[in-house]
Short mmCIF file of C-alpha atoms in Angstrom, two decimals:
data_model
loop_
_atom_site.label_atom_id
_atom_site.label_comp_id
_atom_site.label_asym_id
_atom_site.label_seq_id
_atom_site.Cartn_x
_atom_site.Cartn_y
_atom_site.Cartn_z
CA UNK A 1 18.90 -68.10 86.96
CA UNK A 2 14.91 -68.53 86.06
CA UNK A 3 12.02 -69.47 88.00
CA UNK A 4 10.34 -68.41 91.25
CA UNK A 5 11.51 -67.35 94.31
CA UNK A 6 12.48 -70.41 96.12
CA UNK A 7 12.34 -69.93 99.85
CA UNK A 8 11.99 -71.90 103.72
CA UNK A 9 9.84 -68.95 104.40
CA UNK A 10 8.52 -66.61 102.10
CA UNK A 11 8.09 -63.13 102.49
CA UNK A 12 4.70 -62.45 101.17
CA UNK A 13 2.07 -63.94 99.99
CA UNK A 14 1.08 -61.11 97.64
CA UNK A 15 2.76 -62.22 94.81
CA UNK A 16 1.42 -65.59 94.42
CA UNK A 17 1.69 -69.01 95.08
CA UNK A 18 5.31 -68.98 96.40
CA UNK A 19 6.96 -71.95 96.31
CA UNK A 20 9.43 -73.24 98.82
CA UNK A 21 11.50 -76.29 98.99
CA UNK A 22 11.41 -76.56 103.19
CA UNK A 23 14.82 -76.76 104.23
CA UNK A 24 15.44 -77.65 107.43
CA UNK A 25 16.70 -79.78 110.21
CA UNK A 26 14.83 -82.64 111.74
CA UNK A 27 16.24 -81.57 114.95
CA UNK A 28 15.02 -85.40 116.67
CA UNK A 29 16.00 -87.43 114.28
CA UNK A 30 19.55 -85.71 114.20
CA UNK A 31 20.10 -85.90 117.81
CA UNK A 32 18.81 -89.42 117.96
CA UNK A 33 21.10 -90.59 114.57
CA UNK A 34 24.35 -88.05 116.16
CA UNK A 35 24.32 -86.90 112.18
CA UNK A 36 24.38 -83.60 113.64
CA UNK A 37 27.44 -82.53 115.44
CA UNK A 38 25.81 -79.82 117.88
CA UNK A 39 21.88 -78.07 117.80
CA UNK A 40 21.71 -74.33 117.94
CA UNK A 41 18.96 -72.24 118.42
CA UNK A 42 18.87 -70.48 114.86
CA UNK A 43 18.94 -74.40 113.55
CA UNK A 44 16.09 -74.35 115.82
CA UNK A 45 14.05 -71.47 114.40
CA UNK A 46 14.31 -72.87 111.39
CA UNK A 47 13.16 -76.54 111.83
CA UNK A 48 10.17 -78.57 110.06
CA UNK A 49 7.85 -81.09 112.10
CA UNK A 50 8.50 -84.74 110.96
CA UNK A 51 4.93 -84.95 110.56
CA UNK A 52 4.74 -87.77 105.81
CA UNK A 53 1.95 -87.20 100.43
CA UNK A 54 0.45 -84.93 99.62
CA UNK A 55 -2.36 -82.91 101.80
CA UNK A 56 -4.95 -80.37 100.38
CA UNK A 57 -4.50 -76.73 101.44
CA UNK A 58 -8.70 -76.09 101.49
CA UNK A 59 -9.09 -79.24 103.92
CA UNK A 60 -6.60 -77.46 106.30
CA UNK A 61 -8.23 -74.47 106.03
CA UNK A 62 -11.47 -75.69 107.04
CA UNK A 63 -10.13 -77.34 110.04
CA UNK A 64 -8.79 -74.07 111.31
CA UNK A 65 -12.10 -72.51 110.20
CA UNK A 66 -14.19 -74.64 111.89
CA UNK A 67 -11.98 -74.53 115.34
CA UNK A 68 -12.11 -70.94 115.29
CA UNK A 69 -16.08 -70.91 115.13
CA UNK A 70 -15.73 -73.34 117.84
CA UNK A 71 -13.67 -70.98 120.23
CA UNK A 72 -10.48 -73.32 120.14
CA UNK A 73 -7.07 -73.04 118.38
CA UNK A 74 -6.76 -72.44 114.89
CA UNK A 75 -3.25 -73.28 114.63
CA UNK A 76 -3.77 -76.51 116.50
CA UNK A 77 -6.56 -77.67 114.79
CA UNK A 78 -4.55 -77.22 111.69
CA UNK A 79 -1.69 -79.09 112.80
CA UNK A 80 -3.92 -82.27 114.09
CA UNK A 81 -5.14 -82.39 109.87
CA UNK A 82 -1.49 -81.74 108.62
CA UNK A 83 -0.24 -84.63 110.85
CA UNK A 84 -3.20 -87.24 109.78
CA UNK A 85 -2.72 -86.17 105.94
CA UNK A 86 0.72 -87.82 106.12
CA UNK A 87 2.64 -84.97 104.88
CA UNK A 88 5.98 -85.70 105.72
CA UNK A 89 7.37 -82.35 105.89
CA UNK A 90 4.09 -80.19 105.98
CA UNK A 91 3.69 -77.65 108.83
CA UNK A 92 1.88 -75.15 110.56
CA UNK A 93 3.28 -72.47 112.08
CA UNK A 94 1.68 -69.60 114.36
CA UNK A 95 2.33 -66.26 113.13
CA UNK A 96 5.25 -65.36 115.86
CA UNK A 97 6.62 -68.61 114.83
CA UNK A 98 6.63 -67.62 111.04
CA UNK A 99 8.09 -63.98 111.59
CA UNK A 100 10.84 -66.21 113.57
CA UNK A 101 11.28 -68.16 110.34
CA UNK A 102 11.66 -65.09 108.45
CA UNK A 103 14.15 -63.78 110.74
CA UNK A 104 16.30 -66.62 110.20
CA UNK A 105 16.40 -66.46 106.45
CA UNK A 106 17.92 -63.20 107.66
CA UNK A 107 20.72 -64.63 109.29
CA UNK A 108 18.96 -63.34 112.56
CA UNK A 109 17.65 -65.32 115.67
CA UNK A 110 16.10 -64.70 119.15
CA UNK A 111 17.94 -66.66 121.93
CA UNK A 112 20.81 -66.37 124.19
CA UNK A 113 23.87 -67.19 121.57
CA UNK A 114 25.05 -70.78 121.96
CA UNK A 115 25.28 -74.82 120.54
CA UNK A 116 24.69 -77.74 122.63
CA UNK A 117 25.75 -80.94 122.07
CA UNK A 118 26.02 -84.56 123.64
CA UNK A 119 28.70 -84.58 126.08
CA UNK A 120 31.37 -87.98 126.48
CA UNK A 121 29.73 -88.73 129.69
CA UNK A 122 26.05 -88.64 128.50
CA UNK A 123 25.22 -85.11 129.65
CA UNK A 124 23.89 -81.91 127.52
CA UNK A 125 27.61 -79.54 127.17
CA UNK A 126 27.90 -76.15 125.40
CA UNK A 127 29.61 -76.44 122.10
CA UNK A 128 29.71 -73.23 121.17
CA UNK A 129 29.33 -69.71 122.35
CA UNK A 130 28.48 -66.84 119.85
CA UNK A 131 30.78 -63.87 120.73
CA UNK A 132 29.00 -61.26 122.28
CA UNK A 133 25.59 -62.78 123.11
CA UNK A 134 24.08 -63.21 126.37
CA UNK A 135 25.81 -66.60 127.16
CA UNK A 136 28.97 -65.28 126.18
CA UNK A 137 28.34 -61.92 128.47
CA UNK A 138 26.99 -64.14 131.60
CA UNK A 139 30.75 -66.27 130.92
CA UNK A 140 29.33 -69.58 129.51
CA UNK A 141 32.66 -71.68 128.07
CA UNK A 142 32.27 -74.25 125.49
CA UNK A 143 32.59 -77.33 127.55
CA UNK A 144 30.52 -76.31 130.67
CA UNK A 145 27.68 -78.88 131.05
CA UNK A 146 24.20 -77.14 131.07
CA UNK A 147 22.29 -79.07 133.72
CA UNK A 148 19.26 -77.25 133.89
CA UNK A 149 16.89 -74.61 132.03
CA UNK A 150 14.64 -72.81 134.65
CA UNK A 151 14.34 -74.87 137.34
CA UNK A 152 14.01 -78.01 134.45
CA UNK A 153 16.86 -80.77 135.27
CA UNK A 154 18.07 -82.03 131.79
CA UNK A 155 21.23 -84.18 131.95
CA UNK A 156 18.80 -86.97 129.79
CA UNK A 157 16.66 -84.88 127.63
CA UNK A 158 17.00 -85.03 123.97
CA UNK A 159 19.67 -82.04 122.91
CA UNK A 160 17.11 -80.94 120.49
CA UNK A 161 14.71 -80.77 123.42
CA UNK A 162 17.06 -79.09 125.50
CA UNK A 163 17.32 -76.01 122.79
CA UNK A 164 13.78 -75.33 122.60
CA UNK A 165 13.34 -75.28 125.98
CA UNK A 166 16.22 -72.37 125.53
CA UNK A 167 14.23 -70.83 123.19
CA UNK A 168 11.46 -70.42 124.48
CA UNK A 169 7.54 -71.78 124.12
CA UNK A 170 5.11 -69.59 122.08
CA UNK A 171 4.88 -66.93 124.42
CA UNK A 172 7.79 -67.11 126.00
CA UNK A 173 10.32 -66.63 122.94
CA UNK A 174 10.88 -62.96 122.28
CA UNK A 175 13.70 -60.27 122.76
CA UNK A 176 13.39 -59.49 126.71
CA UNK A 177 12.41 -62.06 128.06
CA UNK A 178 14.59 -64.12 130.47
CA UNK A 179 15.80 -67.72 130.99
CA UNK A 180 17.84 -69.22 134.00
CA UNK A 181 20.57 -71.83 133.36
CA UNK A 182 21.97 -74.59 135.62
CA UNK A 183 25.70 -74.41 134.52
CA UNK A 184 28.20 -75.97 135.91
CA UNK A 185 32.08 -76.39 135.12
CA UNK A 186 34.24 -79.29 135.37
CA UNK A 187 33.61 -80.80 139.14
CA UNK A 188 32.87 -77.38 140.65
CA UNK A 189 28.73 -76.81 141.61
CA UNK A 190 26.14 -75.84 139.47
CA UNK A 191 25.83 -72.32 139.46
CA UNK A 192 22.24 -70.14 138.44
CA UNK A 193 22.62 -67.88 135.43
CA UNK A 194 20.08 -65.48 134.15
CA UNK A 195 20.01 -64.71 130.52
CA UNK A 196 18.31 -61.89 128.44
CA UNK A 197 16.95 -63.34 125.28
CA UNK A 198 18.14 -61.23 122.78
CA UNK A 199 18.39 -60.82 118.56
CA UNK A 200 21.46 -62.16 116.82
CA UNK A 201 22.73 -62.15 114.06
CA UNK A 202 25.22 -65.28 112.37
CA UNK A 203 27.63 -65.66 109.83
CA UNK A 204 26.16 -68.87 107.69
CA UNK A 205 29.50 -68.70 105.38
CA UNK A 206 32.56 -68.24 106.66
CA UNK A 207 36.26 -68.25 104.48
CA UNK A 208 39.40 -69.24 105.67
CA UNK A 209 43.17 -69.81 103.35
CA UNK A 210 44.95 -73.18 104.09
CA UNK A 211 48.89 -72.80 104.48
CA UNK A 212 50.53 -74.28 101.47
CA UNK A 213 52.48 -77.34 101.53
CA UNK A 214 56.10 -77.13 100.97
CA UNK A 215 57.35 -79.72 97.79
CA UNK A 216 60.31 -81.11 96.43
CA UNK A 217 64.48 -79.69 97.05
CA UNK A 218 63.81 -76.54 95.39
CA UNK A 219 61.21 -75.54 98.22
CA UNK A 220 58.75 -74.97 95.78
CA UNK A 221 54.86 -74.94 97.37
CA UNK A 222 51.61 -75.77 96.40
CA UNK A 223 48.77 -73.47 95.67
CA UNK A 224 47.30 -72.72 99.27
CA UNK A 225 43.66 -74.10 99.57
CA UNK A 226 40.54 -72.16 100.39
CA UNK A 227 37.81 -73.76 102.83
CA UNK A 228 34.17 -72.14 102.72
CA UNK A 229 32.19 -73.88 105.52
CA UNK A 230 28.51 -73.30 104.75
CA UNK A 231 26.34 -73.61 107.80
CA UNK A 232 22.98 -72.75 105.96
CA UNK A 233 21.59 -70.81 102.71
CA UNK A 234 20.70 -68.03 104.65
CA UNK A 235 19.84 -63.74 102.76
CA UNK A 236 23.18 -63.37 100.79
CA UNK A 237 25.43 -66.71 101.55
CA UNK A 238 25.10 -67.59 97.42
CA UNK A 239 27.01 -64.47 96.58
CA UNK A 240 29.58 -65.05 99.26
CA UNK A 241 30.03 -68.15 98.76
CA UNK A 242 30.67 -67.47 94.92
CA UNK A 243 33.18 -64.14 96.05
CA UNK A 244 35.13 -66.46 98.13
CA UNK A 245 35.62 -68.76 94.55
CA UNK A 246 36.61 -65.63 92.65
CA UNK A 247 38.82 -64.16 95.41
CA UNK A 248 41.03 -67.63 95.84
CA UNK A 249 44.58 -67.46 94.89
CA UNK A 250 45.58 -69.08 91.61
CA UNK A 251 45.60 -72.19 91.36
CA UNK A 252 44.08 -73.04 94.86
CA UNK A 253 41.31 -75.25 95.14
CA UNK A 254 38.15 -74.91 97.23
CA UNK A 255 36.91 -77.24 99.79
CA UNK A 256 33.49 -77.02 99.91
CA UNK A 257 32.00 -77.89 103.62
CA UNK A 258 28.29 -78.47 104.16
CA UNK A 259 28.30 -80.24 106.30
CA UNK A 260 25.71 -80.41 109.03
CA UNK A 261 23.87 -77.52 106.44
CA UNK A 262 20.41 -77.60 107.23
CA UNK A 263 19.48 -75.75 104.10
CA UNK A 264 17.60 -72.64 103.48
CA UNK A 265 17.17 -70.13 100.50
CA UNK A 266 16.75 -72.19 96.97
CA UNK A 267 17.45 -68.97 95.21
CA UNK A 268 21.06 -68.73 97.58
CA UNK A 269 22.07 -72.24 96.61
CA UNK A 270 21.19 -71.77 92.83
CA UNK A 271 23.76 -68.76 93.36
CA UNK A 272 26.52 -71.04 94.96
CA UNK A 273 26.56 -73.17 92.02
CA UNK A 274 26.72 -70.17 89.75
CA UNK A 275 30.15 -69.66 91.32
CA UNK A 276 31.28 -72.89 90.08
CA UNK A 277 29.54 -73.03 86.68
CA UNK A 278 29.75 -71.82 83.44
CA UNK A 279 25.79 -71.59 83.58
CA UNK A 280 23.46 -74.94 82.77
CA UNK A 281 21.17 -76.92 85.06
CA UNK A 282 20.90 -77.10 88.57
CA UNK A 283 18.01 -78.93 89.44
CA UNK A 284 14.73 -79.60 87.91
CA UNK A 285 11.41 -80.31 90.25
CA UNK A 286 7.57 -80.46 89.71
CA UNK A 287 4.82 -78.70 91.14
CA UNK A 288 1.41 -80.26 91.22
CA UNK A 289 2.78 -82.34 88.05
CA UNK A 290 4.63 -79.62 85.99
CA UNK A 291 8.15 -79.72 85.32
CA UNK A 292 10.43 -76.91 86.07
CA UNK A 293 13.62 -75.98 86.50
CA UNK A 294 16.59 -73.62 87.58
CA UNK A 295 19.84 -72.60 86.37
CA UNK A 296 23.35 -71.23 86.86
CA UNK A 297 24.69 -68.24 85.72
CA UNK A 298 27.16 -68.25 83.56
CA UNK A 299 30.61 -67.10 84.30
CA UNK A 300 31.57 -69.43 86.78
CA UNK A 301 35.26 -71.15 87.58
CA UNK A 302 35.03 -74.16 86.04
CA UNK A 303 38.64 -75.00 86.03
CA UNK A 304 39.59 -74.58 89.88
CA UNK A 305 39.27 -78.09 91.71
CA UNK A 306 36.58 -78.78 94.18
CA UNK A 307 35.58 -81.11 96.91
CA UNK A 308 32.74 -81.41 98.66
CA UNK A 309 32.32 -82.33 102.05
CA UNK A 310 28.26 -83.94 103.24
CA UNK A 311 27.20 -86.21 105.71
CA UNK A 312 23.77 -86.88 107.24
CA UNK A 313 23.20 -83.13 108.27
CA UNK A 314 23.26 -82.36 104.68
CA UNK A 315 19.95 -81.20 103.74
CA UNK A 316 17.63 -80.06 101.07
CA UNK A 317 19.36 -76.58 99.61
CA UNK A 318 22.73 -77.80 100.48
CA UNK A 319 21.87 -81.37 98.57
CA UNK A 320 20.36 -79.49 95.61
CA UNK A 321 24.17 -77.97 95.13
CA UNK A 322 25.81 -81.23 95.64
CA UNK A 323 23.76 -82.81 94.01
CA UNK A 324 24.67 -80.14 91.04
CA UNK A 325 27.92 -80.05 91.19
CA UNK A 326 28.24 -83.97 91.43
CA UNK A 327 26.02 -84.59 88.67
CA UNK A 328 27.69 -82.31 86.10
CA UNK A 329 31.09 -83.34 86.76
CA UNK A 330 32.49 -80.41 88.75
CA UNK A 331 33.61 -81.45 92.24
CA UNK A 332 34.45 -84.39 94.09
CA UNK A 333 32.43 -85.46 97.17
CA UNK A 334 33.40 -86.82 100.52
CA UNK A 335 31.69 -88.19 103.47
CA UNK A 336 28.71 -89.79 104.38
CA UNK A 337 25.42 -90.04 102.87
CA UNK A 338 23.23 -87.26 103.00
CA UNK A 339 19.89 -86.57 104.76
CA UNK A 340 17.65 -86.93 101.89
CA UNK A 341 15.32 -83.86 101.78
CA UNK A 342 14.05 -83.08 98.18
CA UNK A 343 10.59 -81.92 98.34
CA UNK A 344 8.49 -78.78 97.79
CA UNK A 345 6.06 -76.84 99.86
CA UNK A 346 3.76 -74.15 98.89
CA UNK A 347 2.99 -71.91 101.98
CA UNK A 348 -0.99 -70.57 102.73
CA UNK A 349 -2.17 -68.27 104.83
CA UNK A 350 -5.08 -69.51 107.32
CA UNK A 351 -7.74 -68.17 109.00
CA UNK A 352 -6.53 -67.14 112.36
CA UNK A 353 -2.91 -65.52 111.09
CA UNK A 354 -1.95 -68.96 110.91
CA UNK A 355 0.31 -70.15 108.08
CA UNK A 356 0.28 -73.88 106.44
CA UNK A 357 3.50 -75.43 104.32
CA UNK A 358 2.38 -78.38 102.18
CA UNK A 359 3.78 -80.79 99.82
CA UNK A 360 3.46 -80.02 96.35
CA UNK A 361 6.16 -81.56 94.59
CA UNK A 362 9.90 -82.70 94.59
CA UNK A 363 12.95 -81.77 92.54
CA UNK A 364 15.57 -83.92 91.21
CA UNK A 365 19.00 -83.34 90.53
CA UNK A 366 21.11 -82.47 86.20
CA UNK A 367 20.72 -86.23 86.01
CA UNK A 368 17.11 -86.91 87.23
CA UNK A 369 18.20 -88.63 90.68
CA UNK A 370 15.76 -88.26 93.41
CA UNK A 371 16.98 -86.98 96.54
CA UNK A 372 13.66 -87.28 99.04
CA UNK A 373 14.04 -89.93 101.21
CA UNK A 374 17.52 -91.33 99.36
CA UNK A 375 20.10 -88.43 99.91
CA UNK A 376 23.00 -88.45 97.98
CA UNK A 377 25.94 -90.82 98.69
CA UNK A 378 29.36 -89.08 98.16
CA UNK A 379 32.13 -90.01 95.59
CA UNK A 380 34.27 -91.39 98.77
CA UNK A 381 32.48 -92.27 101.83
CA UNK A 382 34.51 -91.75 104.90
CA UNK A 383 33.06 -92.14 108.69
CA UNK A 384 35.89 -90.38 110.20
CA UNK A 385 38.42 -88.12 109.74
CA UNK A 386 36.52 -86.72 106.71
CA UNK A 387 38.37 -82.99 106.19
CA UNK A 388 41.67 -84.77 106.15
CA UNK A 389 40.92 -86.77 103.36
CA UNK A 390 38.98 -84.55 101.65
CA UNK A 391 42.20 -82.24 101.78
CA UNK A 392 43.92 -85.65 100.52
CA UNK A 393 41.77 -85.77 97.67
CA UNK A 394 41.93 -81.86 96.68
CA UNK A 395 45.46 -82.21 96.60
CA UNK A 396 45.75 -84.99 94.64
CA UNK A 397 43.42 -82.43 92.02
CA UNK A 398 46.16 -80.30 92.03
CA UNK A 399 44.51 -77.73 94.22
CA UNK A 400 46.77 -77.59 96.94
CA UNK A 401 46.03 -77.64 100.89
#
């Protein structure tokens, strides 16, 4: 693999310009489209204002220059000139806010360890509780309807809305610190739960073998099938995503889920595809005009069968791979288009701690197709029951499940 160190967040700022392709969910629109199928707080730490060309870093600067000789909010002032540039998917972010980002890269969050999601009847329900974290401790169920955060009634209020206000506000959102939930459970009465904020720690990849299918008089069986569900590129997913291809049984195939991915780590999703390539390109993109581009390394299976699984959560890293492995042949995709989040940012410090992500570029995929604001429309677009038929399709490959 060659190039820099592609990144949401990056570490430093020490080693030079950076560059990051901002990979993130547009937590709104997602909620307001039901292309996501739950928010979570880590999604959360890790989301970009929809704010849409090109603004210049030194005109930001001097914003939050000129605020701070003024007595008044760097950060804010910065974040009024990001949204009239037009920059889509540029962002300012306090410092708190940024180490929060960098946490997340991690595979680390602060909150209180759970996903909420639309209920049938209208109402804001717990989809999932992470095992061991405060909600799971305080005995939060998935399915109990959250129907208010401190004091804060919100049966109506955007899902997306509803996790920040989990979260936290600026000062608010740190290990320690409390929350009290409304929950309530089936018919029964709300009842007041207090929750310690607290850090924790996800699995963005996680592995599981599909039973093999049982063929023909002689009871002969098909290669079992391995699903990797990829929530987000997160420190370390690329090399366990490309383990979990090297560990499959012979002759298996891989369903590929990324679904609902919000992206993350270029360098992580470069990795992925190294795991299913025999080395080549992976994406080109441009930064202030020059070309450049990344690539696999070789090595990879190139002979195991693949399908991908997308839909409108798809984003940026996790398009960059399908986009890959679509482009050069090597897997199958299935679902619905994706979001269509292709561009780079290049992250600067301001004055006041303050940091600033701006558009400097986009990448495209082997073929040249742009994914910014088109997304990538899979091989076979399904709108429901998309796993089944993806297994359908990977079978018909020859790669079992």
């Amino acid at each position: 693999m060659s190039g820099p160190t592609h990144r949401l967040r990056p570490r430093g700022f020490g080693r030079g310009a950076a560059l990051t392709l901002v990979f993130a969910s547009v937590l709104a629109t997602a909620a307001a489209t039901g292309s996501l199928p739950q928010d979570d707080e880590r999604t959360a730490a890790i989301k970009a204002r929809s704010v849409a060309s090109t603004v210049d870093r030194d005109e930001i600067a001097a914003a939050a220059a000129e605020a701070m000789a003024d007595g008044k909010s760097s950060t804010e002032a910065a974040e009024e000139a990001v949204s009239r540039s037009g920059d889509r998917w540029g962002a300012v972010y306090d410092e708190r806010e940024y180490e929060e980002f960098e946490q997340a890269l991690d595979g680390s969050y602060t909150g209180v360890g759970l996903a909420a999601k639309r209920s049938a009847g209208g109402l804001v329900a717990v989809a999932r509780v992470q095992p061991g974290g405060p909600a799971d401790l305080a005995g939060i169920e998935p399915g109990d309807l959250l129907r208010t955060v401190d004091g804060r009634r919100v049966d109506r209020r955007p899902v997306s809305e509803v996790v920040a206000l989990l979260r936290g506000d600026r000062t608010s959102a740190a290990v320690g610190t409390t929350v009290v939930l409304g929950v309530q459970r089936g018919t029964g009465p709300a009842r007041a739960l207090t929750l310690t904020r607290a850090r924790l720690t996800v699995e963005a990849v996680t592995v599981r073998t599909l039973g093999a299918k049982q063929l023909g008089p002689d009871r002969s069986a098909s290669p079992a099938a391995v699903l990797i569900k990829v929530d987000s590129f997160t420190k370390g997913s690329g090399a366990r995503i490309r383990d979990a291809v090297r560990d499959a049984p012979a002759g298996a195939g891989v369903l590929l889920d990324l679904r609902g991915n919000s992206g993350g780590l270029v360098t992580e999703a470069v990795v992925a595809a190294s795991g299913f390539l025999d080395g080549g390109l992976v994406a080109t993109y441009d930064v202030h005009g020059v070309q450049r581009a990344l690539y696999a390394t070789p090595g990879g299976d190139t002979d195991r069968p693949v399908v991908v699984l997308v839909d409108g959560g798809t984003m940026s890293a996790a398009e960059l791979l399908t986009g890959a492995l679509q482009d050069r042949g090597r897997a199958v995709t299935v679902g619905s288009r994706t979001f269509g989040k292709g561009s780079v940012q290049m992250p600067s410090r301001l004055p006041g701690g303050s940091v600033a992500e701006l558009t400097v570029g986009h990448y495209r995929t082997p073929a040249g197709r742009s994914v910014d604001g088109r997304g990538i429309t899979p091989d076979l677009v399904v709108s429901s029951r998309a796993l089944r038929r993806a297994e359908t399709v990977l079978s018909g490959l020859g790669g079992g499940s």
